[in-house]
Short mmCIF file of C-alpha atoms and ligand atoms in Angstrom, two decimals:
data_model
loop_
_atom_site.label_atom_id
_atom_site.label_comp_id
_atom_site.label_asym_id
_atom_site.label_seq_id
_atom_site.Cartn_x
_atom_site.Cartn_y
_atom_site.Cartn_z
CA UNK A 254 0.00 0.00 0.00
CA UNK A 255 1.34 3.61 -0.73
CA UNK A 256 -0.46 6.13 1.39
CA UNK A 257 -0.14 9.84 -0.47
CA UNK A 258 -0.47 13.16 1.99
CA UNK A 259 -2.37 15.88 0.18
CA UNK A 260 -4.71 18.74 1.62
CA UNK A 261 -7.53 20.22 0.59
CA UNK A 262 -7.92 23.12 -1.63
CA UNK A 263 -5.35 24.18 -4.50
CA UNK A 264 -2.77 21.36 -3.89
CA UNK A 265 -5.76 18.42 -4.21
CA UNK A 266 -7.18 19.88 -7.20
CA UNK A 267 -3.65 20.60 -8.85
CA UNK A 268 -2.59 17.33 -8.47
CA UNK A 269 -5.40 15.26 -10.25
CA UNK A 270 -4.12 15.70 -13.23
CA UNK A 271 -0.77 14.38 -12.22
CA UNK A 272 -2.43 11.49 -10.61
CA UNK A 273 -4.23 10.92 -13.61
CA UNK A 274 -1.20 10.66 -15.72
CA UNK A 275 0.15 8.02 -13.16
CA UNK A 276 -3.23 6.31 -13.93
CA UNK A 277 -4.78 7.24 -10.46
CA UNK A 278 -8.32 8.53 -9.91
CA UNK A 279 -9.24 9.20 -6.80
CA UNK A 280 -12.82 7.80 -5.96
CA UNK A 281 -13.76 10.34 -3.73
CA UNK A 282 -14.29 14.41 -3.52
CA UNK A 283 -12.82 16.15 -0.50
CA UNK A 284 -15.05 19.04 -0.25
CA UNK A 285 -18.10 16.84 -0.03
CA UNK A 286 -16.85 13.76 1.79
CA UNK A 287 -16.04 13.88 5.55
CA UNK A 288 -13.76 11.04 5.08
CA UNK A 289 -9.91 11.53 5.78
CA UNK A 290 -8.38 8.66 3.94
CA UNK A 291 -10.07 8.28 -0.16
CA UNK A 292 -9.24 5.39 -1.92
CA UNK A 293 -8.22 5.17 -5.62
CA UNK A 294 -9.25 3.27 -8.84
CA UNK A 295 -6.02 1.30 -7.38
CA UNK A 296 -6.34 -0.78 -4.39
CA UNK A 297 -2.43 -0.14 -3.42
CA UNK A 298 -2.53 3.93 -3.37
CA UNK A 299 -4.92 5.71 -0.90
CA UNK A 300 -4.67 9.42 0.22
CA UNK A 301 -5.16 10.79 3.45
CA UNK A 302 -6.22 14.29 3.93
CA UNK A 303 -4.12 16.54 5.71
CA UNK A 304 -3.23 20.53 7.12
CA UNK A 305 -1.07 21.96 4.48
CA UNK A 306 1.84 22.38 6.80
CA UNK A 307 1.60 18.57 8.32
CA UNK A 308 2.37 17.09 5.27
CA UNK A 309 5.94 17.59 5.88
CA UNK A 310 5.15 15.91 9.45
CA UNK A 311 3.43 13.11 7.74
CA UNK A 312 5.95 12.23 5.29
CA UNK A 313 8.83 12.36 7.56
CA UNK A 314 7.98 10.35 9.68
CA UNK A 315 6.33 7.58 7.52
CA UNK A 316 2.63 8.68 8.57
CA UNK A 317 2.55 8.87 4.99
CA UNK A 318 4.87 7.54 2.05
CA UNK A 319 5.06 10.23 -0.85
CA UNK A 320 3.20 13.76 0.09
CA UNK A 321 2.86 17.13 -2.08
CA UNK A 322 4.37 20.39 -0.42
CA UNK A 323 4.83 24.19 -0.57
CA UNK A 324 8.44 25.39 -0.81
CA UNK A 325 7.36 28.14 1.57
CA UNK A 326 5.81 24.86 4.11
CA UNK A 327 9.27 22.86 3.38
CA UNK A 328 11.65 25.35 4.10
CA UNK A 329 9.59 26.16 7.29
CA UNK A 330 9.57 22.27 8.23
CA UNK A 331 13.32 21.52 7.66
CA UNK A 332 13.69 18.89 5.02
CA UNK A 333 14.81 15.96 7.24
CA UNK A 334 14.21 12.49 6.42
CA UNK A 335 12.73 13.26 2.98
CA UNK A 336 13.67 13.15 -0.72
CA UNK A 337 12.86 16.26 -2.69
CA UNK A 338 12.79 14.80 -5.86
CA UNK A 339 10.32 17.11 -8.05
CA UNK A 340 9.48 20.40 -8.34
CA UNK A 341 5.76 19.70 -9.40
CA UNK A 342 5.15 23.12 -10.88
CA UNK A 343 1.86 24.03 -9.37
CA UNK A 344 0.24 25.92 -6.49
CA UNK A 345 2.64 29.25 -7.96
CA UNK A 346 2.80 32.57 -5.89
CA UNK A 347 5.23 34.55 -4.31
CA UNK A 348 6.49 35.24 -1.21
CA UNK A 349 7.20 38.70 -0.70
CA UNK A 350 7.65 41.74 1.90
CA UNK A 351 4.65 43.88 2.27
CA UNK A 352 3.77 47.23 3.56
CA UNK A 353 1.04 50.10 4.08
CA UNK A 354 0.89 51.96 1.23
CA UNK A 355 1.73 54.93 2.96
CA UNK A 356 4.84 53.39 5.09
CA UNK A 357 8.22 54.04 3.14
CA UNK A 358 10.13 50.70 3.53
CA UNK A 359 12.86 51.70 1.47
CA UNK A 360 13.45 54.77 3.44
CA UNK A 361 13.48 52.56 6.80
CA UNK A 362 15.68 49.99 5.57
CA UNK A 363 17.96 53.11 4.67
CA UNK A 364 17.84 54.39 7.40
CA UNK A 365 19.17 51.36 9.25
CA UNK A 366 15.75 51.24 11.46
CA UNK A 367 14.54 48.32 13.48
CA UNK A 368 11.41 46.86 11.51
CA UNK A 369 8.61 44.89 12.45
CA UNK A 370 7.32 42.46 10.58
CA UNK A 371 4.72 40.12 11.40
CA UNK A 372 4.65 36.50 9.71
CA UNK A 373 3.47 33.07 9.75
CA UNK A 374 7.22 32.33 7.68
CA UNK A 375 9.32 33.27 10.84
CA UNK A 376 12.18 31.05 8.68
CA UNK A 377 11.73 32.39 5.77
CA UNK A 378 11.93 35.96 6.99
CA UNK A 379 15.05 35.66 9.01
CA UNK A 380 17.09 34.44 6.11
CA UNK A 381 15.77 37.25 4.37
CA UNK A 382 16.23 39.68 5.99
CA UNK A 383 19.72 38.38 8.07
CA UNK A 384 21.16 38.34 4.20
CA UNK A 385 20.25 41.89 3.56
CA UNK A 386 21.34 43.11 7.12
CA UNK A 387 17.95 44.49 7.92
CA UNK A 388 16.83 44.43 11.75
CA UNK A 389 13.63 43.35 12.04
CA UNK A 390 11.77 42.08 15.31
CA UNK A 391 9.47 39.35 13.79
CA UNK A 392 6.35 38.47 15.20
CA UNK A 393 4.69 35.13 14.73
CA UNK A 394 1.25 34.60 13.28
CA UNK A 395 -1.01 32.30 12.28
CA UNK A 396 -3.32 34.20 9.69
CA UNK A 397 -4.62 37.05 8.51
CA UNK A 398 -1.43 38.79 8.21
CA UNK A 399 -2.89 41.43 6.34
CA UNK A 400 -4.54 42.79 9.58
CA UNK A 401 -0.79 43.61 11.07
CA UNK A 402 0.38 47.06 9.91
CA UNK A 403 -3.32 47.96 9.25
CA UNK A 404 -3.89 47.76 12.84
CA UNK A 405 -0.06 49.17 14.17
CA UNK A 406 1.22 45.50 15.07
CA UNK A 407 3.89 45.58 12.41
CA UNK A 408 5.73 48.08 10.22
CA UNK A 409 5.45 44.93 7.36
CA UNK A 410 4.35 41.47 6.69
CA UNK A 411 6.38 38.75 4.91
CA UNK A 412 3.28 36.95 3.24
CA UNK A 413 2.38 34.63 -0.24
CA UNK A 414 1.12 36.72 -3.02
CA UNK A 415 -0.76 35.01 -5.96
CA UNK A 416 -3.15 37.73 -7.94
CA UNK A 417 -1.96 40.27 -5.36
CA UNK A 418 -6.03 41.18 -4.99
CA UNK A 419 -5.92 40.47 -1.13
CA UNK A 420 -3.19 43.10 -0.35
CA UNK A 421 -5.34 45.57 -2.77
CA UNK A 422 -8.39 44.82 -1.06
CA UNK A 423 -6.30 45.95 2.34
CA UNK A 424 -4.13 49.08 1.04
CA UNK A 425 -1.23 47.29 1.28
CA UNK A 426 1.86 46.95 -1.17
CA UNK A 427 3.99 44.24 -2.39
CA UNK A 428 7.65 46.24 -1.54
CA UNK A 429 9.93 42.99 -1.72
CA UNK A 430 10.00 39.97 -3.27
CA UNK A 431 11.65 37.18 -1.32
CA UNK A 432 11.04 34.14 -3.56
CA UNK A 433 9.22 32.00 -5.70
CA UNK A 434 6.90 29.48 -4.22
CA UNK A 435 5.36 25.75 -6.02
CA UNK A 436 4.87 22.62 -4.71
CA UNK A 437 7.20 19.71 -4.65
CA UNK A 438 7.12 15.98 -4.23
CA UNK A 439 8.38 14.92 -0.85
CA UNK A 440 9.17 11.12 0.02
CA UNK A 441 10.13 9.10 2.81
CA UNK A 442 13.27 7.94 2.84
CA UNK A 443 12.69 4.54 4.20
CA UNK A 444 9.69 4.16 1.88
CA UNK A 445 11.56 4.91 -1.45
CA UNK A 446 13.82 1.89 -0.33
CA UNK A 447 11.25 -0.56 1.23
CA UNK A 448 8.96 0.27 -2.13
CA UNK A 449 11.25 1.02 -4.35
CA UNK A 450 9.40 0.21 -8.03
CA UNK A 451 5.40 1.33 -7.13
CA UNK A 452 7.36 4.79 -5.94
CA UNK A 453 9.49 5.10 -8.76
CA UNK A 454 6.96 3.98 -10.89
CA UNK A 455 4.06 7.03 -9.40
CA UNK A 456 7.24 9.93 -9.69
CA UNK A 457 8.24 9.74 -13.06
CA UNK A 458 4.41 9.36 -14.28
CA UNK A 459 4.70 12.63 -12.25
CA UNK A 460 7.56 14.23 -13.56
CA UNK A 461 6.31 13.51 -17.40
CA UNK A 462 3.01 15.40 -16.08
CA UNK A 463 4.54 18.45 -14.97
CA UNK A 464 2.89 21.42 -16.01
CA UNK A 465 4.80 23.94 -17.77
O1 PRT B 540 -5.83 27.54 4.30
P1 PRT B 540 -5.38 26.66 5.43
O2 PRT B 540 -5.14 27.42 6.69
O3 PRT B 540 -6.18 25.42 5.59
O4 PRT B 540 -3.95 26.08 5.05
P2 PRT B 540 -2.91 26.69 4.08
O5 PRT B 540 -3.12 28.13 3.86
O6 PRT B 540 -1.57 26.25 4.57
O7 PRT B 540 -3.26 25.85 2.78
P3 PRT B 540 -3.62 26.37 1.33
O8 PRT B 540 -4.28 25.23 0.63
O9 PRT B 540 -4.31 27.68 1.38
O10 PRT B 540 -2.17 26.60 0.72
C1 PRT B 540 -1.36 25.50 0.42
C2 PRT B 540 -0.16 25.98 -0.39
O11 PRT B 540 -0.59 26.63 -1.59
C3 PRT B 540 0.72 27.01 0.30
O12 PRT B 540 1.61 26.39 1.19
C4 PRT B 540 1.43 27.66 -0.90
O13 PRT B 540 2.60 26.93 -1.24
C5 PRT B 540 0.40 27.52 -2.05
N1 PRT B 540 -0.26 28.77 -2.45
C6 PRT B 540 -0.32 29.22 -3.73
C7 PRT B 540 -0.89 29.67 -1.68
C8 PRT B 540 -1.33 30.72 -2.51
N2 PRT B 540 -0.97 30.40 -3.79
C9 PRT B 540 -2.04 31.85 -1.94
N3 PRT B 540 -2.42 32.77 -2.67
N4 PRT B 540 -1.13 29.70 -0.34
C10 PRT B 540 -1.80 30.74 0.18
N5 PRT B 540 -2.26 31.83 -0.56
C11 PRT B 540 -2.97 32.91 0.21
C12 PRT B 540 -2.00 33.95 0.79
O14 PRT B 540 -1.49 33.54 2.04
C13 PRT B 540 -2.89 35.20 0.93
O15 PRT B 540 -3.67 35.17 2.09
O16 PRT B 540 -3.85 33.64 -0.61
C14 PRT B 540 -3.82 35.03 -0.27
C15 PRT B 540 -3.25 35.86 -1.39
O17 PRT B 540 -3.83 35.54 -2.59
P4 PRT B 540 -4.04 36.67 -3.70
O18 PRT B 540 -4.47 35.90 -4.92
O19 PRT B 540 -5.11 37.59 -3.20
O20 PRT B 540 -2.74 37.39 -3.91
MG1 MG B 541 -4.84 29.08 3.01
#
């Protein structure tokens, strides 16, 4: 049996048609079903249904076999005790630094002042920001980022950015951009020895599939 980690939303629906080209349908739809675990046209390969950021969790420590991931939820996780062997090409936005539209971040960063930025990346901001030598106090979040400097918490938020209509919709403005962000194909490590040929089989079905 190969159990695959996905969760709900974008990263389920943009991975269909990768599982199709590996000749998996999966039998059941998350958004209607209350079930965790779906099966598949193939009685080997079932997927459990988890948080975005416990994929990681699930994978590395064999809760799961083969998951799909974030870069921005990788990088957060540390990749221990996982292959990284595709960059699947999907789920695409940004991460970047943003601001009131009335704050002047370039001035600040100038001026050598201490910034605050609130984020749910605390990783991913203090590489950033440690390689440009800007002092930031970061303050960790769980959602709605958007809310910070709106509301005096931060100076800044390091957030994802996909149409950029959320950050409209709150006055804010994209001022940095830290990185691209799509999701990759984590595996166990133990798995991709134990099953070796179904796994090998399922990632280069995968990696033929890749959208461009
Ligand atoms: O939503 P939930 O709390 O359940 O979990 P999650 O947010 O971790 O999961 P999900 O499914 O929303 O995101 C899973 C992965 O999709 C992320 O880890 C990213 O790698 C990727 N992804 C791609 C995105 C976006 N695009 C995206 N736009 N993740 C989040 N967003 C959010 C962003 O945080 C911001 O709030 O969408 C908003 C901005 O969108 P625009 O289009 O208004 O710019
Ligand atoms: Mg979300």
């Amino acid at each position: 049996m190969i159990t695959l980690a996905l969760s709900k939303g974008r990263i389920f629906e943009e991975t269909l048609p990768l599982l199709k080209a590996a000749g998996i349908e999966v039998l059941e739809d998350p958004e209607t079903s209350r079930k965790l675990i779906l099966s598949t046209n193939r009685p080997d390969v079932r997927v459990v249904l988890v948080r975005a950021t416990d994929v990681p969790t699930y994978v590395q420590y064999g809760g799961a076999d083969i998951g799909v991931a974030g870069r921005d939820v990788l990088i957060e996780h540390g990749g221990a005790g996982m292959y990284q062997p595709l960059d699947l090409n999907i789920a695409r936005c940004r991460m970047s630094v943003a601001t009131r539209d009335d704050f002047d971040y370039a001035a600040a960063v100038k001026q050598g002042s201490r910034i605050r930025v609130a984020t749910k990346y605390t990783e991913i901001a203090r590489q950033h920001f440690a390689d440009k030598g800007v002092h930031v106090d970061l303050i960790k979040l769980y959602g709605s980022m958007e809310l910070a400097p709106l509301t005096g918490l931060a100076d800044a938020i390091v957030d994802l950015v996909s149409t950029g209509n959320t950050l409209k919709a709150n006055r804010l403005v994209e001022v940095e951009h830290i990185m691209d962000i799509s999701s990759r194909l984590v595996v166990n490590q133990a798995a991709l020895k134990l099953k070796r040929e179904p796994l090998r089989q399922m990632i280069d079905a995968f990696a033929s599939a890749i959208p461009a």
